[in-house]
XYZ file of C-alpha atoms in Angstrom:
546
model
C -16.158 51.210 82.237
C -14.435 48.615 80.045
C -14.025 49.592 76.393
C -12.204 47.716 73.642
C -11.095 49.862 70.695
C -10.825 48.354 67.219
C -9.173 49.629 64.040
C -9.878 47.446 61.020
C -11.126 49.303 57.946
C -8.055 50.578 56.096
C -4.673 49.286 57.272
C -2.674 48.653 60.457
C -5.474 46.782 62.258
C -5.079 47.083 66.009
C -6.866 46.718 69.321
C -6.679 48.722 72.543
C -8.303 48.297 75.937
C -9.293 51.108 78.298
C -10.573 50.191 81.767
C -11.981 52.895 84.048
C -10.305 55.571 81.947
C -6.863 53.942 82.088
C -5.075 52.548 79.033
C -4.377 48.915 79.910
C -3.119 47.468 76.632
C -2.734 48.295 72.944
C -1.172 46.304 70.118
C -1.111 46.034 66.360
C -2.237 42.835 64.695
C 0.982 42.645 62.660
C 2.946 41.798 65.812
C 0.873 38.634 66.181
C 0.284 37.662 62.539
C 3.841 38.620 61.443
C 2.327 40.278 58.358
C 3.644 43.815 57.840
C 0.921 46.401 58.468
C -1.507 43.585 59.212
C -3.015 43.711 55.722
C -2.943 45.761 52.570
C -5.332 48.766 52.450
C -7.841 47.378 49.960
C -11.602 47.782 50.311
C -12.048 44.020 50.058
C -9.746 43.517 53.084
C -11.981 45.571 55.378
C -13.480 42.360 56.761
C -10.148 41.386 58.366
C -10.291 42.086 62.084
C -7.505 42.345 64.679
C -8.679 39.133 66.326
C -5.376 38.111 67.915
C -4.558 41.517 69.341
C -8.131 41.941 70.618
C -8.025 38.594 72.413
C -4.646 39.444 73.912
C -5.926 42.798 75.209
C -8.800 41.038 76.964
C -6.526 38.331 78.385
C -4.203 41.007 79.769
C -7.049 42.378 81.899
C -8.526 38.925 82.629
C -11.717 39.867 80.805
C -14.117 37.945 78.612
C -15.828 39.539 75.595
C -19.104 39.548 77.508
C -17.531 41.700 80.219
C -17.130 44.669 77.876
C -19.358 47.696 78.245
C -18.554 48.862 74.717
C -16.493 48.097 71.634
C -15.424 51.238 69.808
C -14.931 50.758 66.055
C -12.925 53.595 64.494
C -15.039 54.169 61.395
C -18.651 55.239 60.956
C -20.160 53.857 57.734
C -23.106 56.223 58.157
C -20.794 59.134 57.323
C -19.720 57.805 53.913
C -21.004 60.008 51.103
C -22.163 57.927 48.092
C -20.363 58.617 44.828
C -17.378 60.185 46.523
C -15.175 61.927 43.904
C -11.976 60.107 43.073
C -13.078 56.704 44.366
C -14.610 53.702 42.655
C -18.165 53.357 43.892
C -18.128 49.545 43.875
C -15.126 49.426 46.198
C -16.527 52.118 48.464
C -19.799 50.227 48.763
C -17.913 47.046 49.646
C -15.868 48.778 52.344
C -19.004 50.372 53.763
C -20.844 47.042 53.711
C -18.119 45.340 55.731
C -18.056 48.210 58.221
C -21.838 48.086 58.630
C -21.583 44.387 59.483
C -18.650 44.867 61.882
C -20.750 44.333 65.042
C -21.751 40.838 63.990
C -18.304 39.994 62.587
C -16.757 41.074 65.892
C -19.255 38.916 67.779
C -18.205 35.953 65.621
C -14.514 36.669 66.257
C -14.993 37.208 70.012
C -17.578 34.629 71.181
C -19.712 35.992 73.966
C -19.633 39.573 72.736
C -22.995 41.282 72.413
C -22.998 42.991 68.988
C -25.272 45.618 70.489
C -22.365 47.119 72.482
C -20.404 48.012 69.322
C -20.211 51.763 68.757
C -19.148 53.394 65.490
C -16.727 56.266 66.090
C -15.919 58.679 63.218
C -12.420 57.930 61.974
C -11.002 61.409 62.490
C -12.718 61.785 65.866
C -10.841 58.614 66.886
C -7.562 60.077 65.633
C -8.282 63.327 67.479
C -9.044 61.522 70.749
C -5.875 59.438 70.415
C -3.915 62.694 70.443
C -5.767 65.129 72.691
C -7.058 62.679 75.314
C -3.883 60.569 75.495
C -1.493 63.528 75.779
C 0.675 63.645 78.920
C -1.022 66.830 80.117
C -4.710 66.482 79.267
C -6.898 69.531 79.232
C -8.069 72.148 76.804
C -6.105 72.479 73.585
C -6.173 72.282 69.811
C -5.998 69.112 67.769
C -4.989 68.584 64.145
C -5.587 65.346 62.233
C -4.214 64.704 58.755
C -4.125 61.342 56.990
C -5.053 59.657 53.741
C -8.760 59.576 54.372
C -11.553 58.806 56.768
C -15.165 58.226 55.772
C -15.486 61.296 53.533
C -12.748 63.637 54.726
C -8.963 63.692 54.996
C -8.433 66.239 57.763
C -9.865 67.618 60.973
C -8.913 70.792 62.809
C -10.560 71.418 66.143
C -10.374 72.048 69.825
C -10.846 69.815 72.842
C -12.490 71.497 75.805
C -14.720 70.676 78.738
C -17.536 69.753 76.355
C -15.374 67.474 74.201
C -14.314 67.957 70.589
C -15.390 70.990 68.589
C -14.569 70.603 64.885
C -13.568 73.895 63.263
C -12.580 72.607 59.802
C -12.653 69.330 57.873
C -11.394 68.867 54.320
C -13.683 66.786 52.061
C -12.198 64.237 49.712
C -10.725 63.887 47.116
C -8.309 66.520 48.458
C -5.883 64.824 50.825
C -2.314 65.578 51.839
C -1.941 61.988 52.993
C -3.120 60.540 49.679
C -0.866 63.015 47.864
C 2.132 61.654 49.757
C 0.954 58.080 49.133
C 0.691 58.800 45.394
C 4.220 60.197 45.425
C 5.439 57.121 47.312
C 4.031 54.870 44.619
C 5.392 57.060 41.812
C 8.857 56.789 43.331
C 8.686 52.997 43.279
C 7.889 52.365 46.935
C 4.890 50.644 48.500
C 2.072 53.095 49.161
C 0.464 53.183 52.594
C 3.679 51.644 53.875
C 6.885 53.318 52.657
C 6.096 57.012 52.995
C 8.911 57.385 55.545
C 11.362 56.313 52.813
C 10.257 59.284 50.707
C 10.896 61.589 53.670
C 14.419 60.128 53.978
C 15.041 60.416 50.224
C 13.971 64.077 50.276
C 17.099 64.945 52.268
C 19.218 63.963 49.261
C 17.413 66.306 46.882
C 16.824 70.004 46.259
C 13.310 71.495 46.138
C 13.694 72.498 42.494
C 9.995 71.863 41.782
C 8.542 73.653 44.763
C 7.062 76.460 42.642
C 5.149 73.893 40.593
C 4.012 72.220 43.833
C 2.803 75.562 45.179
C 0.503 75.830 42.181
C -0.758 72.266 42.712
C -1.083 72.147 46.497
C -2.298 75.114 48.505
C -4.141 76.097 51.649
C -7.556 77.595 50.888
C -7.733 80.101 53.747
C -10.704 78.451 55.462
C -8.781 75.775 57.357
C -8.676 73.421 54.380
C -6.538 72.848 51.309
C -6.537 71.758 47.661
C -4.301 68.902 46.542
C -6.037 66.720 43.949
C -5.156 65.826 40.362
C -1.337 65.959 40.297
C 0.316 64.540 37.166
C 3.473 63.134 38.752
C 4.967 61.985 35.454
C 5.083 65.587 34.254
C 7.377 66.361 37.196
C 9.683 63.323 37.130
C 9.732 59.944 35.448
C 8.330 57.155 37.593
C 10.862 54.926 39.311
C 10.197 51.211 38.883
C 9.996 49.253 42.158
C 13.494 48.216 43.137
C 15.085 50.492 40.526
C 17.854 52.996 41.144
C 16.747 56.412 42.294
C 18.032 59.485 40.481
C 18.592 63.139 41.314
C 15.205 63.904 39.716
C 13.487 61.508 42.109
C 15.219 63.028 45.126
C 14.416 66.568 43.933
C 10.739 65.689 43.512
C 10.664 64.176 47.003
C 12.355 67.287 48.425
C 9.888 69.588 46.652
C 6.807 67.733 47.884
C 8.212 67.495 51.398
C 8.860 71.238 51.520
C 5.407 72.058 50.174
C 3.807 69.725 52.710
C 5.612 71.554 55.515
C 4.520 74.954 54.176
C 0.860 73.941 53.943
C 0.893 72.394 57.404
C 2.283 75.623 58.832
C -0.545 77.551 57.180
C -3.085 75.134 58.638
C -1.754 75.383 62.195
C -1.614 79.191 62.004
C -5.244 79.195 60.800
C -6.292 76.934 63.689
C -4.393 78.935 66.276
C -5.939 82.112 64.929
C -9.386 80.725 65.748
C -8.581 79.537 69.266
C -5.484 81.267 70.646
C -4.554 78.015 72.363
C -1.039 77.353 73.680
C -1.176 73.602 73.061
C -1.514 71.452 69.948
C -1.824 67.698 69.721
C -1.548 65.836 66.412
C -2.438 62.459 64.934
C -3.059 60.815 61.561
C -0.451 59.278 59.275
C 0.859 62.684 58.180
C 1.788 63.348 61.824
C 4.457 60.638 61.496
C 6.343 63.039 59.216
C 8.885 64.094 61.836
C 10.495 66.713 59.570
C 7.175 68.538 59.227
C 6.484 68.129 62.953
C 9.756 69.844 63.732
C 8.895 72.849 61.602
C 5.527 73.120 63.325
C 7.229 73.012 66.726
C 9.921 75.486 65.663
C 7.970 77.946 63.504
C 4.371 77.408 64.521
C 2.392 79.508 67.013
C 2.066 76.879 69.779
C 4.110 76.652 72.964
C 3.573 72.881 73.187
C 3.227 70.324 70.386
C 2.525 66.686 71.228
C 2.223 63.924 68.631
C 0.569 60.573 69.316
C 3.332 57.912 68.971
C 0.842 55.594 67.246
C -0.288 58.430 64.992
C -1.232 56.163 62.079
C -4.445 54.175 61.803
C -3.349 51.734 64.520
C -3.751 54.589 66.976
C -7.443 54.976 66.156
C -8.135 51.805 68.152
C -6.970 53.640 71.263
C -8.617 56.883 70.207
C -11.981 55.249 69.551
C -11.980 53.694 73.024
C -11.013 57.001 74.673
C -13.695 58.820 72.657
C -16.406 56.477 73.967
C -15.183 56.732 77.566
C -15.047 60.525 77.402
C -18.467 60.600 75.724
C -19.894 58.651 78.652
C -18.742 61.446 80.939
C -15.972 59.451 82.587
C -12.451 60.825 83.156
C -9.550 59.640 81.016
C -5.957 59.211 82.169
C -2.999 60.192 79.936
C -1.347 57.478 77.900
C 1.348 56.015 80.196
C 3.832 55.492 77.358
C 4.181 53.623 74.084
C 5.113 50.311 75.767
C 1.574 48.918 75.790
C 2.123 45.553 74.070
C 3.139 42.073 75.165
C 5.768 41.243 77.766
C 7.232 37.947 78.901
C 8.197 36.704 82.380
C 11.848 35.769 82.832
C 10.994 32.109 83.364
C 9.076 31.983 80.086
C 11.985 33.572 78.209
C 14.327 30.995 79.772
C 11.990 28.209 78.657
C 12.065 29.531 75.080
C 15.864 29.600 75.176
C 15.951 26.028 76.419
C 13.571 24.963 73.643
C 15.845 26.620 71.087
C 18.887 24.711 72.409
C 21.084 27.802 72.414
C 23.678 28.559 75.109
C 22.771 31.607 77.160
C 23.931 33.485 80.239
C 22.435 35.697 82.910
C 25.013 38.444 83.574
C 25.269 39.962 87.038
C 25.342 43.453 85.515
C 23.369 43.424 82.266
C 23.813 47.150 81.536
C 27.597 46.929 81.857
C 27.739 43.776 79.711
C 25.733 45.385 76.898
C 27.659 48.669 77.090
C 30.957 46.803 76.842
C 29.824 45.032 73.680
C 28.600 48.291 72.187
C 31.877 49.998 73.050
C 33.658 47.211 71.152
C 31.505 48.043 68.130
C 29.297 44.979 68.316
C 25.649 45.001 67.221
C 23.179 44.192 69.980
C 19.596 42.968 69.568
C 17.648 44.319 72.549
C 14.355 42.769 73.749
C 12.988 44.198 77.008
C 9.601 44.642 78.662
C 6.382 45.417 76.814
C 6.532 45.938 73.065
C 5.881 49.322 71.480
C 2.505 50.502 70.171
C 3.195 52.373 66.954
C 5.916 52.211 64.288
C 8.963 53.365 66.287
C 11.391 51.168 68.217
C 11.740 52.925 71.557
C 14.077 50.773 73.580
C 11.929 47.660 73.885
C 12.472 45.913 70.528
C 15.647 47.541 69.184
C 18.943 47.023 67.425
C 21.700 48.974 69.193
C 25.148 49.954 67.897
C 28.076 52.359 68.351
C 27.321 55.835 66.912
C 30.984 56.719 66.421
C 31.592 54.324 63.518
C 30.195 55.752 60.250
C 30.291 52.252 58.783
C 27.497 51.210 61.113
C 24.945 52.876 58.807
C 25.723 50.430 56.002
C 26.266 47.643 58.497
C 22.830 47.996 60.077
C 21.087 48.598 56.770
C 22.677 45.346 55.568
C 21.497 43.540 58.706
C 17.967 44.805 58.072
C 18.036 44.588 54.260
C 17.177 48.293 53.871
C 17.983 50.912 51.253
C 21.371 52.569 51.782
C 19.928 56.102 51.877
C 17.907 55.302 55.010
C 19.181 56.936 58.225
C 19.497 55.305 61.621
C 18.531 57.107 64.794
C 20.176 58.026 68.097
C 18.990 57.193 71.569
C 20.329 59.752 74.062
C 20.149 60.316 77.799
C 17.719 63.188 78.327
C 20.127 65.076 80.597
C 22.727 65.192 77.798
C 20.395 65.772 74.829
C 20.642 69.572 74.735
C 24.443 69.394 74.641
C 24.286 67.552 71.324
C 20.979 68.301 69.595
C 18.883 71.387 68.824
C 15.132 70.777 68.795
C 12.221 69.799 71.035
C 13.510 68.160 74.239
C 12.403 65.840 75.727
C 11.555 63.806 72.637
C 10.746 60.297 73.890
C 8.931 59.010 70.791
C 11.204 59.826 67.802
C 8.608 62.138 66.266
C 10.785 65.208 65.635
C 14.096 65.775 63.875
C 16.884 67.694 65.573
C 19.916 69.513 64.232
C 23.116 67.846 65.377
C 25.459 70.487 66.748
C 28.521 70.886 64.482
C 31.034 69.900 67.164
C 29.277 66.554 67.598
C 28.789 65.519 63.972
C 32.197 63.885 63.652
C 31.845 62.221 67.037
C 28.551 60.414 66.272
C 28.560 60.165 62.444
C 26.464 56.984 62.288
C 23.351 58.832 63.476
C 23.799 62.060 61.493
C 21.680 62.172 58.350
C 22.988 63.717 55.135
C 21.314 67.040 56.018
C 22.971 67.248 59.453
C 19.879 66.154 61.405
C 18.894 63.194 63.547
C 15.553 61.792 64.700
C 16.317 61.371 68.375
C 14.772 59.466 71.246
C 15.498 60.926 74.663
C 15.661 58.484 77.571
C 14.570 59.461 81.070
C 15.898 57.178 83.848
C 12.534 57.426 85.591
C 10.817 55.848 82.584
C 13.485 53.463 81.306
C 15.994 52.760 84.086
C 17.706 49.816 82.371
C 18.167 51.625 79.042
C 19.397 54.685 80.926
C 21.913 52.496 82.752
C 23.211 51.130 79.424
C 23.628 54.684 78.126
C 25.511 55.739 81.254
C 27.786 52.677 81.131
C 28.444 53.340 77.432
C 29.253 56.999 78.161
C 31.689 55.938 80.872
C 33.552 53.798 78.306
C 33.403 56.062 75.245
C 32.538 59.589 76.361
C 29.395 59.373 74.188
C 25.953 59.516 75.876
C 24.371 58.267 72.628
C 23.814 54.864 71.033
C 22.300 53.891 67.704
C 18.717 52.648 68.015
C 16.763 51.128 65.141
C 13.916 48.642 65.063
C 14.539 44.960 65.696
C 13.340 43.451 62.446
C 14.427 42.759 58.886
C 13.030 44.334 55.714
C 9.388 43.624 55.069
C 8.808 42.124 58.516
C 7.136 43.688 61.555
C 9.193 44.430 64.639
C 9.779 41.300 66.702
C 7.208 40.834 69.417
C 7.901 37.603 71.263
C 11.130 35.732 72.140
C 10.716 33.299 69.270
C 10.586 36.205 66.795
C 13.769 37.591 68.354
C 15.560 34.254 68.095
C 14.534 33.884 64.443
C 15.799 37.391 63.665
C 19.046 36.716 65.530
C 19.529 33.501 63.597
C 19.067 35.154 60.201
C 21.008 38.417 60.671
C 24.652 39.134 61.614
C 23.936 40.360 65.140
C 26.645 39.813 67.753
C 24.655 39.785 70.981
C 20.993 39.027 71.655
C 19.568 40.337 74.924
C 16.275 38.704 75.946
C 15.130 40.095 79.266
C 17.949 39.365 81.737
C 19.591 36.779 79.438
C 22.235 37.110 76.732
C 23.014 34.912 73.728
C 26.312 35.381 71.872
C 26.720 34.553 68.218
C 30.083 32.922 68.778
C 28.553 30.830 71.545
C 25.738 29.628 69.296
C 28.058 28.632 66.478
C 30.626 27.144 68.845
C 27.895 24.941 70.239
């Protein structure tokens, strides 16, 4: 069975292809269009489809649109409740209209597609499938979805079993923990539906002085749901203008909301576990990208295993919708093989791009040793290897790497990327050494949990230690990423540190690089010392000397 999944309604448009129960390809449209998040989350943008990523998915499997058995669209306009509280009816009608016409718009975008094969999948059912069905150990278990909104709800709590998904609770709008966090993001001068992770970082600089007020405003309702609507943010802290300086009040408000979010999530997972007694929980939805909250759920929650979909945001619903349709047809589904589901480039094609760019390049005999030597000398390395990541985290395929022992590398990398100075950078660590340095869920291959850095290591790797003594780690298993693991081992041999800095290969406001030309453009505009493209290296001094 060949199923193409599509996410298009809100933001982060994406496509994913599942063939005979196996995930073949998945990519976000932003990596092709070079437009961050693909589009802004306006009702009148719901007509924009992930055309480029959908075509690429089909090309990867050598399929034509007419070869598809189904197209799974991760939104069901039939579930929208007219006159939904807290939303403008005219915009809701427009969004619903575009979704209703999606089959014919998809047929226009993908000539040869039969619009009759398009299936509407409820938004939160797609999120749930992206978590429970893609997990590394599929089987019975609980699933929790929390985001801004779906058709008429903002949350789903349920269980996946032999008969599929059983929904145990769903919170109707306008109450939404995701929209609450988006509102806070906007109040603090950041871009909503985009910069929520900046609020999470800012929270570490504050104190939860307003948490009692937040407990009155946001609360679990005891039936698997919650109340969160109607918060007057200005009564808690003055708004911060976009680009303005943040104050202690802003950080304290962020810390208070973050803490309250964690508390409510813990109540929700205890409620769900109380209904099922399951050992395993899988999570998806934009709120599941809050790695601080995830860590509290893993540490203090009732589950033995917690797995979070690496593309937990709306992009992941493309994959989830496809898996939902396959599972609904009674066919088996294989676990997600990893987050590296995007484009890759043959060595000869990379070499051709380098020749076109007229830059001097080399092909080292031992690439891992060459890169580790540069890192040990405190040089910044742009790293481009294999298939690009599906989801928002750089996981060793499109990364900027640096020495973790130099505290100045935080400011240095934030300057390279044009980011706010309070933003942390993350460590990549060999899985066999992770427990020596970090306390928290291990392995952690997708940067979806935060870990306490052990006190004896904080002065040794200061660049990756956040102000609160934590780090959002990525563990590297040699079986999954042999080249990255070799770089880590070569770096450890030179420095005694089995850790390197890993942050996404992009500059502010731009998506992660996806093809060699993107990487060359980024290298040309940012003070990076070494660019690694597949087996080839380009040195800044060599470019300017030429």
